C-alpha positions as semicolon CSV with decimal commas, in nm:
position;residue;x (nm);y (nm);z (nm)
1;M;-2,175;12,200;7,761
2;R;-2,002;12,533;7,727
3;R;-1,657;12,546;7,877
4;R;-1,515;12,850;8,059
5;N;-1,222;13,026;7,916
6;P;-0,905;12,882;8,085
7;S;-0,770;13,230;8,148
8;L;-1,078;13,310;8,354
9;V;-1,054;13,000;8,568
10;R;-0,957;13,090;8,925
11;Q;-0,611;12,959;9,002
12;P;-0,581;12,750;9,316
13;R;-0,440;12,962;9,601
14;P;-0,114;12,818;9,734
15;R;-0,151;12,682;10,080
16;Y;0,079;12,756;10,370
17;S;0,260;13,039;10,180
18;N;0,234;13,272;10,478
19;L;0,370;13,007;10,711
20;V;0,670;12,937;10,487
21;G;0,755;13,307;10,461
22;L;0,740;13,350;10,839
23;A;0,958;13,043;10,886
24;L;1,223;13,176;10,647
25;C;1,230;13,515;10,819
26;G;1,266;13,349;11,156
27;F;1,550;13,131;11,027
28;V;1,739;13,432;10,888
29;I;1,701;13,624;11,216
30;L;1,819;13,320;11,415
31;L;2,121;13,277;11,184
32;F;2,209;13,646;11,226
33;F;2,209;13,616;11,606
34;I;2,422;13,299;11,589
35;V;2,684;13,478;11,373
36;L;2,695;13,770;11,618
37;L;2,732;13,532;11,909
38;I;3,018;13,345;11,743
39;K;3,189;13,672;11,652
40;D;3,172;13,808;12,008
41;N;3,290;13,486;12,167
42;R;3,543;13,381;11,906
43;P;3,852;13,246;12,083
44;T;4,193;13,368;11,986
45;F;4,390;13,118;11,785
46;R;4,695;13,096;11,567
47;P;4,598;13,060;11,202
48;A;4,639;12,721;11,041
49;M;4,877;12,868;10,784
50;V;5,116;12,982;11,056
51;K;5,100;12,643;11,225
52;M;5,178;12,477;10,897
53;H;5,482;12,700;10,849
54;N;5,601;12,614;11,200
55;R;5,561;12,245;11,130
56;Q;5,778;12,280;10,821
57;D;6,032;12,494;11,009
58;V;6,026;12,765;10,744
59;N;6,304;13,013;10,809
60;L;6,157;13,365;10,809
61;E;6,467;13,535;10,947
62;G;6,567;13,839;10,750
63;L;6,220;13,865;10,591
64;N;5,973;14,137;10,682
65;V;5,706;13,876;10,762
66;T;5,497;13,849;11,080
67;E;5,242;13,596;11,198
68;E;4,974;13,866;11,174
69;M;5,058;13,912;10,804
70;L;5,045;13,537;10,744
71;S;4,703;13,508;10,903
72;P;4,416;13,464;10,653
73;S;4,202;13,693;10,875
74;S;4,467;13,966;10,891
75;I;4,321;14,317;10,918
76;T;4,646;14,457;10,779
77;R;4,616;14,247;10,466
78;Q;4,249;14,342;10,425
79;L;4,331;14,712;10,444
80;S;4,625;14,671;10,205
81;D;4,409;14,488;9,951
82;Q;4,143;14,758;9,975
83;I;4,402;15,031;9,918
84;A;4,543;14,853;9,610
85;L;4,196;14,815;9,456
86;A;4,097;15,172;9,546
87;K;4,406;15,313;9,372
88;S;4,304;15,151;9,044
89;L;3,945;15,272;9,085
90;V;4,070;15,628;9,140
91;V;4,213;15,610;8,788
92;I;3,879;15,489;8,652
93;A;3,688;15,766;8,836
94;K;3,918;16,032;8,692
95;E;3,880;15,887;8,342
96;S;3,500;15,913;8,390
97;N;3,546;16,276;8,497
98;N;3,399;16,191;8,836
99;L;3,647;16,404;9,026
100;Q;3,443;16,431;9,344
101;F;3,430;16,056;9,384
102;A;3,800;16,024;9,300
103;W;3,873;16,277;9,575
104;E;3,664;16,075;9,826
105;L;3,848;15,755;9,734
106;S;4,188;15,926;9,765
107;A;4,096;16,065;10,106
108;Q;3,990;15,722;10,228
109;I;4,314;15,572;10,089
110;R;4,514;15,824;10,292
111;N;4,308;15,739;10,601
112;S;4,376;15,368;10,563
113;Q;4,746;15,431;10,495
114;N;4,770;15,639;10,812
115;L;4,623;15,351;11,015
116;L;4,883;15,111;10,872
117;S;5,162;15,363;10,931
118;N;5,061;15,418;11,294
119;A;5,046;15,042;11,355
120;A;5,393;14,999;11,205
121;S;5,531;15,284;11,419
122;R;5,407;15,135;11,744
123;R;5,505;14,783;11,626
124;S;5,173;14,623;11,711
125;P;4,903;14,485;11,480
126;L;4,585;14,673;11,400
127;T;4,276;14,589;11,605
128;M;3,931;14,543;11,463
129;R;3,795;14,821;11,682
130;E;4,027;15,092;11,544
131;S;4,003;14,981;11,180
132;E;3,638;14,877;11,158
133;T;3,516;15,221;11,047
134;A;3,787;15,259;10,782
135;I;3,723;14,911;10,640
136;R;3,346;14,969;10,627
137;E;3,371;15,313;10,463
138;M;3,624;15,190;10,210
139;A;3,404;14,889;10,129
140;L;3,108;15,118;10,061
141;L;3,316;15,338;9,833
142;L;3,451;15,036;9,645
143;Y;3,096;14,910;9,594
144;Q;2,986;15,248;9,463
145;A;3,286;15,264;9,232
146;Q;3,184;14,940;9,064
147;L;2,845;15,091;8,977
148;L;2,988;15,401;8,811
149;P;2,952;15,426;8,433
150;Y;3,282;15,472;8,255
151;D;3,439;15,440;7,914
152;S;3,579;15,087;7,923
153;A;3,800;15,133;7,614
154;T;3,967;15,444;7,757
155;T;4,012;15,282;8,097
156;I;4,166;14,969;7,947
157;M;4,411;15,180;7,749
158;R;4,501;15,377;8,060
159;L;4,556;15,060;8,265
160;K;4,766;14,909;7,986
161;A;4,982;15,222;7,986
162;K;5,020;15,190;8,363
163;I;5,122;14,825;8,329
164;Q;5,374;14,915;8,060
165;S;5,517;15,188;8,282
166;L;5,555;14,942;8,570
167;E;5,721;14,688;8,342
168;E;5,970;14,950;8,226
169;Q;6,046;15,042;8,587
170;M;6,095;14,673;8,668
171;S;6,330;14,634;8,372
172;V;6,542;14,926;8,494
173;V;6,555;14,778;8,844
174;N;6,652;14,436;8,704
175;D;6,930;14,592;8,495
176;K;7,066;14,770;8,802
177;S;7,043;14,449;9,004
178;L;7,240;14,257;8,740
179;K;7,499;14,534;8,719
180;Y;7,552;14,560;9,093
181;G;7,552;14,182;9,127
182;Q;7,822;14,159;8,859
183;I;8,030;14,426;9,033
184;A;7,991;14,246;9,368
185;A;8,097;13,917;9,209
186;E;8,413;14,073;9,065
187;E;8,525;14,244;9,384
188;V;8,782;14,081;9,613
189;P;8,643;14,072;9,969
190;K;8,847;14,265;10,223
191;S;8,899;13,947;10,427
192;L;9,055;13,759;10,133
193;Y;9,274;14,057;10,048
194;C;9,389;14,064;10,411
195;L;9,462;13,691;10,403
196;G;9,678;13,729;10,092
197;V;9,877;14,017;10,244
198;R;9,936;13,832;10,574
199;L;10,042;13,515;10,395
200;A;10,285;13,706;10,174
201;T;10,427;13,879;10,483
202;E;10,461;13,544;10,658
203;W;10,636;13,395;10,358
204;F;10,898;13,666;10,317
205;R;10,947;13,739;10,686
206;N;10,973;13,382;10,806
207;P;11,246;13,175;10,637
208;S;11,121;12,865;10,821
209;A;10,813;12,858;10,598
210;Q;11,032;12,838;10,289
211;K;11,247;12,580;10,464
212;R;10,942;12,365;10,541
213;L;10,840;12,380;10,175
214;A;11,192;12,279;10,068
215;E;11,191;11,988;10,311
216;R;10,848;11,878;10,197
217;K;10,936;11,919;9,830
218;V;10,881;11,599;9,640
219;S;11,100;11,480;9,361
220;V;11,000;11,589;9,013
221;R;10,925;11,225;8,936
222;K;10,611;11,233;9,152
223;F;10,483;11,532;8,958
224;E;10,526;11,328;8,641
225;D;10,421;10,984;8,768
226;N;10,121;10,875;8,556
227;S;10,027;10,604;8,804
228;L;9,908;10,881;9,041
229;Y;9,592;11,093;9,027
230;H;9,675;11,436;8,885
231;F;9,449;11,738;8,930
232;C;9,507;12,093;8,811
233;V;9,358;12,421;8,936
234;F;9,434;12,764;8,788
235;S;9,337;13,036;9,034
236;D;9,432;13,358;9,211
237;N;9,210;13,279;9,512
238;V;9,402;13,114;9,795
239;L;9,101;13,025;10,010
240;A;8,894;12,884;9,723
241;T;9,187;12,673;9,601
242;S;9,238;12,547;9,957
243;V;8,876;12,427;9,970
244;V;8,919;12,239;9,640
245;V;9,236;12,066;9,763
246;N;9,105;11,997;10,114
247;S;8,767;11,860;10,001
248;T;8,939;11,634;9,747
249;A;9,186;11,509;10,011
250;I;8,921;11,443;10,278
251;N;8,700;11,245;10,041
252;S;8,984;11,057;9,869
253;E;9,036;10,690;9,951
254;N;9,409;10,725;9,875
255;P;9,513;11,087;9,939
256;D;9,881;10,993;9,923
257;K;9,828;10,915;9,552
258;V;9,671;11,255;9,480
259;V;9,882;11,527;9,318
260;F;9,755;11,884;9,280
261;H;9,914;12,113;9,024
262;L;9,829;12,475;9,108
263;V;9,904;12,772;8,885
264;T;9,853;13,129;9,003
265;D;9,985;13,474;8,917
266;E;10,281;13,674;9,045
267;V;10,074;13,858;9,309
268;N;9,934;13,542;9,469
269;Y;10,237;13,317;9,421
270;A;10,392;13,382;9,765
271;P;10,058;13,361;9,955
272;M;9,971;13,037;9,777
273;K;10,311;12,882;9,859
274;A;10,290;12,998;10,219
275;W;9,941;12,856;10,273
276;F;10,019;12,514;10,128
277;S;10,348;12,492;10,313
278;M;10,198;12,567;10,657
279;N;9,894;12,338;10,619
280;D;9,874;11,964;10,567
281;F;9,613;11,803;10,345
282;R;9,622;11,435;10,447
283;G;9,941;11,372;10,253
284;V;9,824;11,519;9,922
285;T;10,114;11,642;9,710
286;V;10,080;12,006;9,603
287;E;10,283;12,186;9,337
288;V;10,252;12,566;9,308
289;Q;10,363;12,750;8,994
290;K;10,317;13,102;8,860
291;I;10,201;13,170;8,510
292;E;10,470;13,432;8,452
293;D;10,730;13,150;8,449
294;F;10,578;13,004;8,132
295;R;10,784;13,208;7,888
296;W;10,627;13,038;7,588
297;L;10,295;13,206;7,675
298;N;10,357;13,522;7,476
299;A;10,169;13,736;7,227
300;S;10,331;13,568;6,927
301;Y;10,180;13,233;7,033
302;V;9,867;13,313;7,235
303;P;9,578;13,485;7,047
304;V;9,426;13,625;7,369
305;L;9,748;13,811;7,454
306;R;9,768;13,935;7,098
307;Q;9,411;14,063;7,114
308;L;9,487;14,247;7,437
309;Q;9,732;14,461;7,243
310;N;9,452;14,567;7,007
311;S;9,311;14,913;7,086
312;D;8,955;14,810;6,989
313;T;8,969;14,517;7,229
314;K;9,097;14,738;7,511
315;N;8,821;14,988;7,442
316;Y;8,559;14,712;7,441
317;Y;8,661;14,551;7,769
318;F;8,783;14,850;7,967
319;S;8,571;15,148;7,856
320;G;8,245;14,973;7,775
321;N;8,210;15,144;7,436
322;N;8,127;14,933;7,132
323;G;8,076;15,168;6,844
324;D;7,789;15,396;6,933
325;N;7,631;15,155;7,181
326;K;7,705;15,081;7,542
327;T;7,813;14,723;7,599
328;P;7,645;14,539;7,889
329;I;7,880;14,505;8,184
330;K;7,871;14,125;8,183
331;F;8,012;14,122;7,829
332;R;8,313;14,338;7,911
333;N;8,450;14,173;8,222
334;P;8,829;14,169;8,170
335;K;8,853;13,832;8,349
336;Y;8,740;13,673;8,022
337;L;9,074;13,774;7,875
338;S;9,269;13,657;8,181
339;L;9,544;13,418;8,086
340;L;9,475;13,215;8,401
341;N;9,125;13,167;8,265
342;H;9,249;13,056;7,922
343;L;9,533;12,839;8,054
344;R;9,298;12,538;8,043
345;F;9,355;12,525;7,665
346;Y;9,730;12,475;7,720
347;I;9,728;12,192;7,977
348;P;9,934;11,948;7,762
349;E;10,207;12,210;7,730
350;V;10,198;12,304;8,099
351;Y;10,236;11,935;8,193
352;P;10,418;11,769;7,901
353;A;10,485;11,442;8,088
354;L;10,126;11,371;8,194
355;K;9,883;11,149;8,007
356;K;9,557;11,220;8,190
357;V;9,450;11,500;8,421
358;V;9,131;11,616;8,592
359;F;9,072;11,989;8,562
360;L;8,884;12,159;8,849
361;D;8,761;12,517;8,874
362;D;8,831;12,700;9,200
363;D;8,458;12,745;9,274
364;V;8,386;12,375;9,327
365;V;8,357;12,149;9,629
366;V;8,447;11,781;9,605
367;Q;8,241;11,542;9,818
368;K;8,320;11,201;9,666
369;D;8,635;11,007;9,579
370;L;8,740;11,116;9,228
371;S;8,993;10,843;9,156
372;P;8,743;10,643;8,939
373;L;8,753;10,929;8,688
374;F;9,103;10,823;8,587
375;S;8,974;10,483;8,471
376;V;8,677;10,621;8,274
377;D;8,690;10,517;7,909
378;L;8,665;10,828;7,693
379;N;8,627;10,616;7,376
380;G;8,904;10,799;7,195
381;K;8,768;11,142;7,284
382;V;8,974;11,419;7,443
383;N;8,734;11,573;7,693
384;G;8,514;11,395;7,946
385;A;8,242;11,632;8,070
386;V;7,886;11,636;8,202
387;E;7,637;11,751;7,940
388;T;7,396;12,032;8,020
389;C;7,139;11,993;7,742
390;M;6,859;11,863;7,963
391;E;6,708;12,206;7,898
392;T;6,690;12,376;7,560
393;F;6,891;12,685;7,654
394;H;7,203;12,474;7,725
395;R;7,248;12,373;7,363
396;Y;7,501;12,524;7,125
397;H;7,268;12,793;6,989
398;K;7,258;12,950;7,336
399;Y;7,629;13,033;7,334
400;L;7,717;13,092;6,968
401;N;7,607;13,335;6,697
402;Y;7,430;13,121;6,438
403;S;7,369;13,417;6,212
404;H;7,741;13,394;6,128
405;P;7,799;13,161;5,829
406;L;8,115;13,013;5,979
407;I;7,925;12,893;6,286
408;R;7,617;12,791;6,093
409;S;7,813;12,575;5,848
410;H;8,025;12,388;6,106
411;F;7,812;12,327;6,416
412;D;7,473;12,177;6,491
413;P;7,272;12,439;6,687
414;D;7,097;12,163;6,884
415;A;7,420;11,989;6,985
416;C;7,450;11,928;7,357
417;G;7,637;12,183;7,561
418;W;7,860;12,077;7,848
419;A;8,033;12,249;8,136
420;F;8,385;12,343;8,236
421;G;8,458;12,299;8,606
422;M;8,520;11,926;8,630
423;N;8,672;11,780;8,316
424;V;8,876;11,469;8,244
425;F;9,133;11,537;7,973
426;D;9,315;11,267;7,777
427;L;9,635;11,457;7,704
428;V;9,769;11,190;7,469
429;E;9,470;11,231;7,236
430;W;9,485;11,608;7,288
431;R;9,839;11,625;7,150
432;K;9,762;11,381;6,872
433;R;9,466;11,589;6,747
434;N;9,636;11,928;6,808
435;V;9,340;12,055;7,008
436;T;9,527;12,369;7,115
437;G;9,570;12,455;6,746
438;I;9,193;12,421;6,698
439;Y;9,139;12,659;6,989
440;H;9,385;12,909;6,834
441;Y;9,196;12,896;6,504
442;W;8,861;12,984;6,656
443;Q;9,002;13,244;6,896
444;E;9,161;13,428;6,603
445;K;8,839;13,411;6,402
446;N;8,658;13,583;6,688
447;V;8,883;13,888;6,705
448;D;8,580;14,108;6,628
449;R;8,359;13,913;6,878
450;T;8,106;13,812;6,611
451;L;8,118;13,436;6,682
452;W;8,056;13,463;7,056
453;K;8,059;13,740;7,314
454;L;8,238;13,628;7,628
455;G;8,394;13,352;7,835
456;T;8,592;13,035;7,779
457;L;8,296;12,801;7,736
458;P;8,201;12,911;7,380
459;P;8,555;12,857;7,244
460;G;8,562;12,534;7,445
461;L;8,243;12,415;7,274
462;L;8,399;12,488;6,935
463;T;8,738;12,341;7,024
464;F;8,605;12,013;7,166
465;Y;8,317;11,970;6,919
466;G;8,300;11,598;6,841
467;L;8,579;11,536;7,093
468;T;8,372;11,529;7,413
469;E;8,257;11,211;7,588
470;P;7,953;11,261;7,815
471;L;7,999;11,159;8,180
472;D;7,737;11,053;8,431
473;P;7,561;11,372;8,557
474;S;7,632;11,281;8,919
475;W;8,001;11,358;8,864
476;H;7,936;11,731;8,824
477;V;7,636;11,917;8,972
478;L;7,603;12,277;8,857
479;G;7,400;12,582;8,953
480;L;7,482;12,639;9,322
481;G;7,591;12,994;9,242
482;Y;7,272;13,121;9,083
483;T;6,970;12,890;9,114
484;N;6,788;12,627;9,319
485;V;6,933;12,279;9,287
486;D;6,751;11,958;9,376
487;L;6,877;11,834;9,714
488;K;6,885;11,476;9,584
489;L;7,125;11,582;9,308
490;I;7,345;11,758;9,563
491;E;7,357;11,449;9,785
492;K;7,458;11,226;9,493
493;G;7,697;11,476;9,335
494;A;8,071;11,413;9,337
495;V;8,164;11,772;9,248
496;L;7,939;12,066;9,338
497;H;7,993;12,375;9,125
498;Y;7,909;12,729;9,240
499;N;7,898;12,860;8,886
500;G;7,730;13,199;8,867
501;N;7,784;13,524;9,055
502;S;7,697;13,397;9,404
503;K;8,035;13,251;9,497
504;P;8,062;13,092;9,842
505;W;8,331;13,338;9,958
506;L;8,114;13,642;9,877
507;K;7,838;13,807;10,080
508;I;7,597;13,749;9,791
509;V;7,630;13,371;9,830
510;L;7,308;13,167;9,840
511;E;7,304;13,094;10,212
512;R;7,151;12,748;10,182
513;Y;7,457;12,624;9,992
514;K;7,732;12,795;10,192
515;P;7,759;12,520;10,461
516;L;7,863;12,274;10,189
517;W;8,169;12,494;10,132
518;D;8,227;12,598;10,494
519;R;8,277;12,241;10,615
520;Y;8,616;12,233;10,440
521;I;8,751;12,549;10,606
522;D;8,896;12,561;10,955
523;Y;8,777;12,904;11,066
524;R;8,978;12,862;11,389
525;H;9,299;12,910;11,192
526;P;9,479;13,216;11,339
527;L;9,524;13,389;11,003
528;L;9,157;13,343;10,913
529;Q;9,052;13,486;11,248
530;Q;9,289;13,782;11,215
531;C;9,139;13,864;10,876
532;N;8,780;13,804;10,992
533;V;8,721;13,534;10,733
534;H;8,382;13,379;10,798
């Protein structure tokens, strides 16, 4: 029997095809009406994102943020996003020589920007009614722009150039921010200057203040009694030093056994004496000295003073010129040559009778009893400090120039760094090992600033290399002056350090950490109120 060619066989006609098509059309129409109904009767509500922020009590004060901007259905955000995309497509249209379309896009951008500007002027959010036309027309133009043919290679190059230009602008802005931040950090606030002047006036005008200090003066034996807890602070900031002393006293189990040795300069000597004579710190003994009285600190003995007499050094730190190049401002801060700053390397000579002392910077707050530090076993080392090498950039290679053969041959670049600010010094071992002599050696080798650039930490790392015993990290928590610090670390920390530019007595302080410092200042004090210290 002859079979028919399969291609000629009539294919079975699909059943119900017309019914299915009608059903789908009806479903689409019904869905369209439902969407319109929901849109017209949509109740007003606060977006879930805003509610979440309220639940977490996020502080938006000082930020240019509104609930309308936080809303995921924000018309303002939609317009802003369209404008940003349209601006990039204008570039593409011009590259494709489609100038008419580029003009239409630019006109629509201006229209949308005017809507946003008007809404900002009247301080009320945009409504859908007034922006619907602009959003629709912009959406149509954006869709058309995506269909335009263009030279992708040329456009990519143009966009890359734009990105590079923006990065260069950002770099300039960052440099200015760092410069102005550094200047702000170095300035003395008007309120602190006022406090110093008023204290000096009080000291010289009121003999009773000097009399009170003479009556309260303790015998020299207490300053040299090694059974007591001796702390030293070298500072020209009266208020900051007061916070260090007060926070230590309040959190000490035996404040009557605490002795503070303060050293300041000639300008702040009278204010410092006046403040500590008119205020009581739970029985803590306070000794105030001025660095000018240490006659042995002279240029023939101290390399830093000798370097200050060098014309190249003066030019470097005070004019900013380093050969033909401009030196970054952070590298030429004269405070790095301040003798008060370098006095930490002469502690055994400042206090020849003491065996152990805890050194504190003036930008710290103490919130635990520090007396256990005096019983810590340093295992024959000189310096007890908290290491900071949990992250790579806190190792020795971060601070020192390892291209120099003298550094490369003596120090492991991956050795752990540590921090000044809270240090336990065994002065007996210090004298035995002539640590000050080691410091002198490295300071003289760096006369041309080729070993390190700035600060006291790099010479400290060299001086105490192999002589530092790591302490438990909870003794010294760093970073409150420049970064975010884990709240759990802050709660456990014995000493909180505002290292960085954002000092707690400056306006550029990180506000979330200022209350930790404020709690140790009595802002009701008449002198503080007169000088508007807050």
